Short mmCIF file of C-alpha atoms in Angstrom, two decimals:
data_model
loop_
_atom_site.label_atom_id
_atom_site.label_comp_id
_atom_site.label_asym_id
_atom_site.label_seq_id
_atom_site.Cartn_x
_atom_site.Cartn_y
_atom_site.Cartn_z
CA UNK A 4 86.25 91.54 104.61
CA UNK A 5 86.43 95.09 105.01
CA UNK A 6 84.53 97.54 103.06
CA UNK A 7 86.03 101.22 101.55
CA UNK A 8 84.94 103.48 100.04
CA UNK A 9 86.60 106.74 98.45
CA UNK A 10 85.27 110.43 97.39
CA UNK A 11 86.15 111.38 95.11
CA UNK A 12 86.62 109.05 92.41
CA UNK A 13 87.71 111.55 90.09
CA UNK A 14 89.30 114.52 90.34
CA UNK A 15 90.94 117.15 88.06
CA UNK A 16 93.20 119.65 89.58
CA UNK A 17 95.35 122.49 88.28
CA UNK A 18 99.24 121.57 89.30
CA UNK A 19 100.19 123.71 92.40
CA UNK A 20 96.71 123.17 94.11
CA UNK A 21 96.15 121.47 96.93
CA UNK A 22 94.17 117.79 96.65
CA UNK A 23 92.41 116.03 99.45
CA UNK A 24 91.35 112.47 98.61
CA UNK A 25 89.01 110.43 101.32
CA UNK A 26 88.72 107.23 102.37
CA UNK A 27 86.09 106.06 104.94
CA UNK A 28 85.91 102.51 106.26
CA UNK A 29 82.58 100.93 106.83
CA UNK A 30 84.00 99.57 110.02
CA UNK A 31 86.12 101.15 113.00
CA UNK A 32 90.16 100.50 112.05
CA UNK A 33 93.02 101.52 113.82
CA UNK A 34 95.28 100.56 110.79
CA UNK A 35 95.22 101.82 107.31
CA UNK A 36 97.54 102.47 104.59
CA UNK A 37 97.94 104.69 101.66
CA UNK A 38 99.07 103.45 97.66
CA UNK A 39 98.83 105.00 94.55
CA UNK A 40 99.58 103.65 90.83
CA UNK A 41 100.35 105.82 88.10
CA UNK A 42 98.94 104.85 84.61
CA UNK A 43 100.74 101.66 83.55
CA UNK A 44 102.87 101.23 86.48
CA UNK A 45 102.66 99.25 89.64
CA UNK A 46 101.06 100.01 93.17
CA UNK A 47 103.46 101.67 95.10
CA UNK A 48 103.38 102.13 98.83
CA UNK A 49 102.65 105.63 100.23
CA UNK A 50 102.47 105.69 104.24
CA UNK A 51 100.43 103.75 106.66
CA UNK A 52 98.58 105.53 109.86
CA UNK A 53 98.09 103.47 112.84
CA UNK A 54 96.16 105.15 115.97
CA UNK A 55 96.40 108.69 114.35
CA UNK A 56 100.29 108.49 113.55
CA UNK A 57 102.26 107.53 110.62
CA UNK A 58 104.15 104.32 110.68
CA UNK A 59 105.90 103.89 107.72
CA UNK A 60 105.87 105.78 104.90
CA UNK A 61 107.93 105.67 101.80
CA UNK A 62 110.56 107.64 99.75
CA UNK A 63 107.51 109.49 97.70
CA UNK A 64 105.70 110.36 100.77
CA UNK A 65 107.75 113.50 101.04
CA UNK A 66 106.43 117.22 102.69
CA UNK A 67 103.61 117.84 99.52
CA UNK A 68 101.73 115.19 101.53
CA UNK A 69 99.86 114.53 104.69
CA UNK A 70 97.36 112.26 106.37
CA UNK A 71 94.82 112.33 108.56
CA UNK A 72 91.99 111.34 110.75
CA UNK A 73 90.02 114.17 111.31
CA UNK A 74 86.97 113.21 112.42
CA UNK A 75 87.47 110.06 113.95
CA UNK A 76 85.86 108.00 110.70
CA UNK A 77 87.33 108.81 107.27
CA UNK A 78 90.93 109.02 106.94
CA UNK A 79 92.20 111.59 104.35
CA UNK A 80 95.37 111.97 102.08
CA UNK A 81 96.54 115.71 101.34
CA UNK A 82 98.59 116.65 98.67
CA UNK A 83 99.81 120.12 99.19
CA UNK A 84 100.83 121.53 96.13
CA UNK A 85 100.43 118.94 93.02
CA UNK A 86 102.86 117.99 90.78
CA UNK A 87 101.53 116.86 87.17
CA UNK A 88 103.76 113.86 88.00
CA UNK A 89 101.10 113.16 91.35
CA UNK A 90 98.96 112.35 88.07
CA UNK A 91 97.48 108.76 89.50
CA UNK A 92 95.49 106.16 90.70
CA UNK A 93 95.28 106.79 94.95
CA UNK A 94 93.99 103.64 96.45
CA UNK A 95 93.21 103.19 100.07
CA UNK A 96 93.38 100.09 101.99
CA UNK A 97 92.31 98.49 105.62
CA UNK A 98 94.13 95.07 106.86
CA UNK A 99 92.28 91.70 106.50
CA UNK A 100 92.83 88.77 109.00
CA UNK A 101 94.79 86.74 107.51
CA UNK A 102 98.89 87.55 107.38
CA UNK A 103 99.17 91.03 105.70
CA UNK A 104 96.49 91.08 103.75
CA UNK A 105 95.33 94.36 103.45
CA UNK A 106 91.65 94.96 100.95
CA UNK A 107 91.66 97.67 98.63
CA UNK A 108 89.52 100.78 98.32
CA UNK A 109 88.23 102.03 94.54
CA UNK A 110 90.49 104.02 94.00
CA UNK A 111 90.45 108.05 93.42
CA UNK A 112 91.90 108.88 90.28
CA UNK A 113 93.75 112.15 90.21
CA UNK A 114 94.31 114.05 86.82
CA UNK A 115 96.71 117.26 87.54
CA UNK A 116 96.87 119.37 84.46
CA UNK B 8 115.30 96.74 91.73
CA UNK B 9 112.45 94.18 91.25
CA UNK B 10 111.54 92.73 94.51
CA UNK B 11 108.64 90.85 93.23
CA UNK B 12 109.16 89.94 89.60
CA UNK B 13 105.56 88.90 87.77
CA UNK B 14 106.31 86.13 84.43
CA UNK B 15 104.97 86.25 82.06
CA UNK B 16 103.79 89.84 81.50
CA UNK B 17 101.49 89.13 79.08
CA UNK B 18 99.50 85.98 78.27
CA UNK B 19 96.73 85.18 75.89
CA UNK B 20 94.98 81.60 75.86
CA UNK B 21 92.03 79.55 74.37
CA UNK B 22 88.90 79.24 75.84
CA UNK B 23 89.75 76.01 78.03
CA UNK B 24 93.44 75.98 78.33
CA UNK B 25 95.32 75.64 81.44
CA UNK B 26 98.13 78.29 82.49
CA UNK B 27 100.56 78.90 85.50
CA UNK B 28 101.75 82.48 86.61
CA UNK B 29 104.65 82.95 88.48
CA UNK B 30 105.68 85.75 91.01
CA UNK B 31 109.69 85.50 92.28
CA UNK B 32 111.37 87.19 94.57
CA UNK B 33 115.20 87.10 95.71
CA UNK B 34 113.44 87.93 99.77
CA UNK B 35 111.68 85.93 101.93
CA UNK B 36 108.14 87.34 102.19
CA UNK B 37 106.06 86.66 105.40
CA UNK B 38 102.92 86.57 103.83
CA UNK B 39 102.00 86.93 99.96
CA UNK B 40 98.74 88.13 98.23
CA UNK B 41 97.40 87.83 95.11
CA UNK B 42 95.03 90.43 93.83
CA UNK B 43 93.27 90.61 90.56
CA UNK B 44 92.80 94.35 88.97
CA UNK B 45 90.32 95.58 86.43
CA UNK B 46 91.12 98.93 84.56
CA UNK B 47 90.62 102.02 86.77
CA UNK B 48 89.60 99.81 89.84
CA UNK B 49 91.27 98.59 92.96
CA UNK B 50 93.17 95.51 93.45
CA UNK B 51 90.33 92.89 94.54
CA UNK B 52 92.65 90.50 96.94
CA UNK B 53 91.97 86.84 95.74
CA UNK B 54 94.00 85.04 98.29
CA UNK B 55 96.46 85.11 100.96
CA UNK B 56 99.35 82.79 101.57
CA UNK B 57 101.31 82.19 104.62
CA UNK B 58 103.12 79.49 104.71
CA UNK B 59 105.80 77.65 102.86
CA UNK B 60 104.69 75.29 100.60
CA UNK B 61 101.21 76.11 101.23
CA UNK B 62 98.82 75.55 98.36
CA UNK B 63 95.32 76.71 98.26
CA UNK B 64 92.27 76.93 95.72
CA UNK B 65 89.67 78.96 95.22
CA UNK B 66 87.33 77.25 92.38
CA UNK B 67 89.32 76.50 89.42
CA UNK B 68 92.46 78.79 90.67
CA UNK B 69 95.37 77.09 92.18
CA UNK B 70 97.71 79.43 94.33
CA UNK B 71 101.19 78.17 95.87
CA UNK B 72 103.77 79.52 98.06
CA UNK B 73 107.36 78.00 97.59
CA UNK B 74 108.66 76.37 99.95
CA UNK B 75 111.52 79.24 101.10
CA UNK B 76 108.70 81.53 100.72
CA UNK B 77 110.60 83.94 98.11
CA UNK B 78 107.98 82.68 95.47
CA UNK B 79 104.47 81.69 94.32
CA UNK B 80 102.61 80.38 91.58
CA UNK B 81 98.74 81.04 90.28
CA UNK B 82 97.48 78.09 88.34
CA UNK B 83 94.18 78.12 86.20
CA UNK B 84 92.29 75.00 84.94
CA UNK B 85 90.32 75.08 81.84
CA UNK B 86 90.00 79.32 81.77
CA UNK B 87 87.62 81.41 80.76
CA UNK B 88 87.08 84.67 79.26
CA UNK B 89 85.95 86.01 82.63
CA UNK B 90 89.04 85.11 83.72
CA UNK B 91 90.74 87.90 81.38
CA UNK B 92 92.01 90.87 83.94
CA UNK B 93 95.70 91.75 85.52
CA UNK B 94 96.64 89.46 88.27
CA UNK B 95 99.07 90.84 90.71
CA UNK B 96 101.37 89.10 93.50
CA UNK B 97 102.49 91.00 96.70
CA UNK B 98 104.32 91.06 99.65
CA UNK B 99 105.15 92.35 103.07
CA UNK B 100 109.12 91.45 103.43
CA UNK B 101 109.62 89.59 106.61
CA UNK B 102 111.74 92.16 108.17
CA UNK B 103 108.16 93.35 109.97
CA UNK B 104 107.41 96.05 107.63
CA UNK B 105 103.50 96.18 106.68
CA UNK B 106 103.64 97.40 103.55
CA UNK B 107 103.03 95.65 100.45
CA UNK B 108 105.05 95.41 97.38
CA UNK B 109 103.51 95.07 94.51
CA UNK B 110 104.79 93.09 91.13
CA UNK B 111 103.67 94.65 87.85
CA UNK B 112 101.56 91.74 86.87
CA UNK B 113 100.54 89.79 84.36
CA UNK B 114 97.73 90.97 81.66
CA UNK B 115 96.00 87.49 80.81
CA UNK B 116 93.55 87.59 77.74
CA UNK B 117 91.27 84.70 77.40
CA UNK B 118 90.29 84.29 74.10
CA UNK B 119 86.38 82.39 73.54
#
């Protein structure tokens, strides 16, 4: 099973600054994908990055964000300019072995006021 | 649209009781996950199902993929309040995406 971890796991942000949330994986993956889930709501895809490009991504994973691998380790998720609607739960997750499975970081929960 | 629609939403039970939690879908799923989520923490996958009309167990948990694979069912025997928590169902659709779609899930509340 895969461990995650993500820094921070809370932040507070003033809307129109820029966010960058982290996830690192204990062990080397090619594949990981992006979710958040806003208070009350369910966990909605964001984008997946496989070999240092983006995959899929969905309709909310418009120009305000970006991913990356910048150092070969932790994978990050930028947020350009927030929105106090980017007020959420961002969860990061590496695939299991077994179909899709994919296990679940902590979460970072972002608070834009 | 509801791809993956959790029933019921909410459940509370006795100390002991059985219950069955169901997650349907109108798609064919390739695989489907369930996950169980405490508040302000990340989904903590529980099982994964692959086949149709696969059933599997984990302890006193029951977990069943329909035979078409468009639905799935989470049985408990005799629960307990440490079972209380949001249990979600999700899926990757079989047209070869990888991402998962989540249901909302159902809050169950066991009561000692």
């Amino acid at each position: 099973e895969p461990e995650v971890t993500q820094t921070p796991s809370h932040q507070v942000t003033q809307m129109g600054q820029e966010v960058i949330l982290r996830c690192v994986p204990i062990s080397n993956h090619l594949y990981f994908y992006w979710y958040r889930q806003i208070l009350g709501q369910k966990v909605e895809f964001l984008v997946s990055f496989y070999n240092n490009e983006i995959s899929e991504k969905s309709e909310i994973f418009d120009d305000q964000f970006s991913v990356e691998r910048p150092d070969g380790s932790n994978f990050t998720l930028k947020i350009r300019s927030t929105k106090l609607e980017d007020s959420a739960m961002y969860f990061c997750a590496m695939p299991g072995q077994v179909g899709n499975e994919q296990f679940f970081g902590p979460g970072t929960r972002l608070t834009v006021l | 649209t509801q791809l993956l629609e959790q029933s019921p939403q909410f459940l509370s039970i006795q100390e002991g009781e059985n219950l069955t939690v169901y997650c349907n879908s109108s798609s064919v799923f390739s695989s489907l996950q369930w996950y169980r989520q405490e508040p302000g923490e990340g989904p903590v996958l529980l099982v994964t199902v692959v086949t149709g009309g696969e059933v599997k167990k984990l302890k006193r948990l029951t977990f069943q993929f329909g035979d078409a694979r468009k639905d799935s069912s989470l049985h408990i025997t005799a629960a307990q309040p440490g079972d209380t928590g949001l249990y979600l169902c999700a899926g990757d659709l079989e047209a070869g995406s990888y991402q998962l779609t989540f249901g909302k899930g159902t809050k169950l509340s066991v009561i000692p």
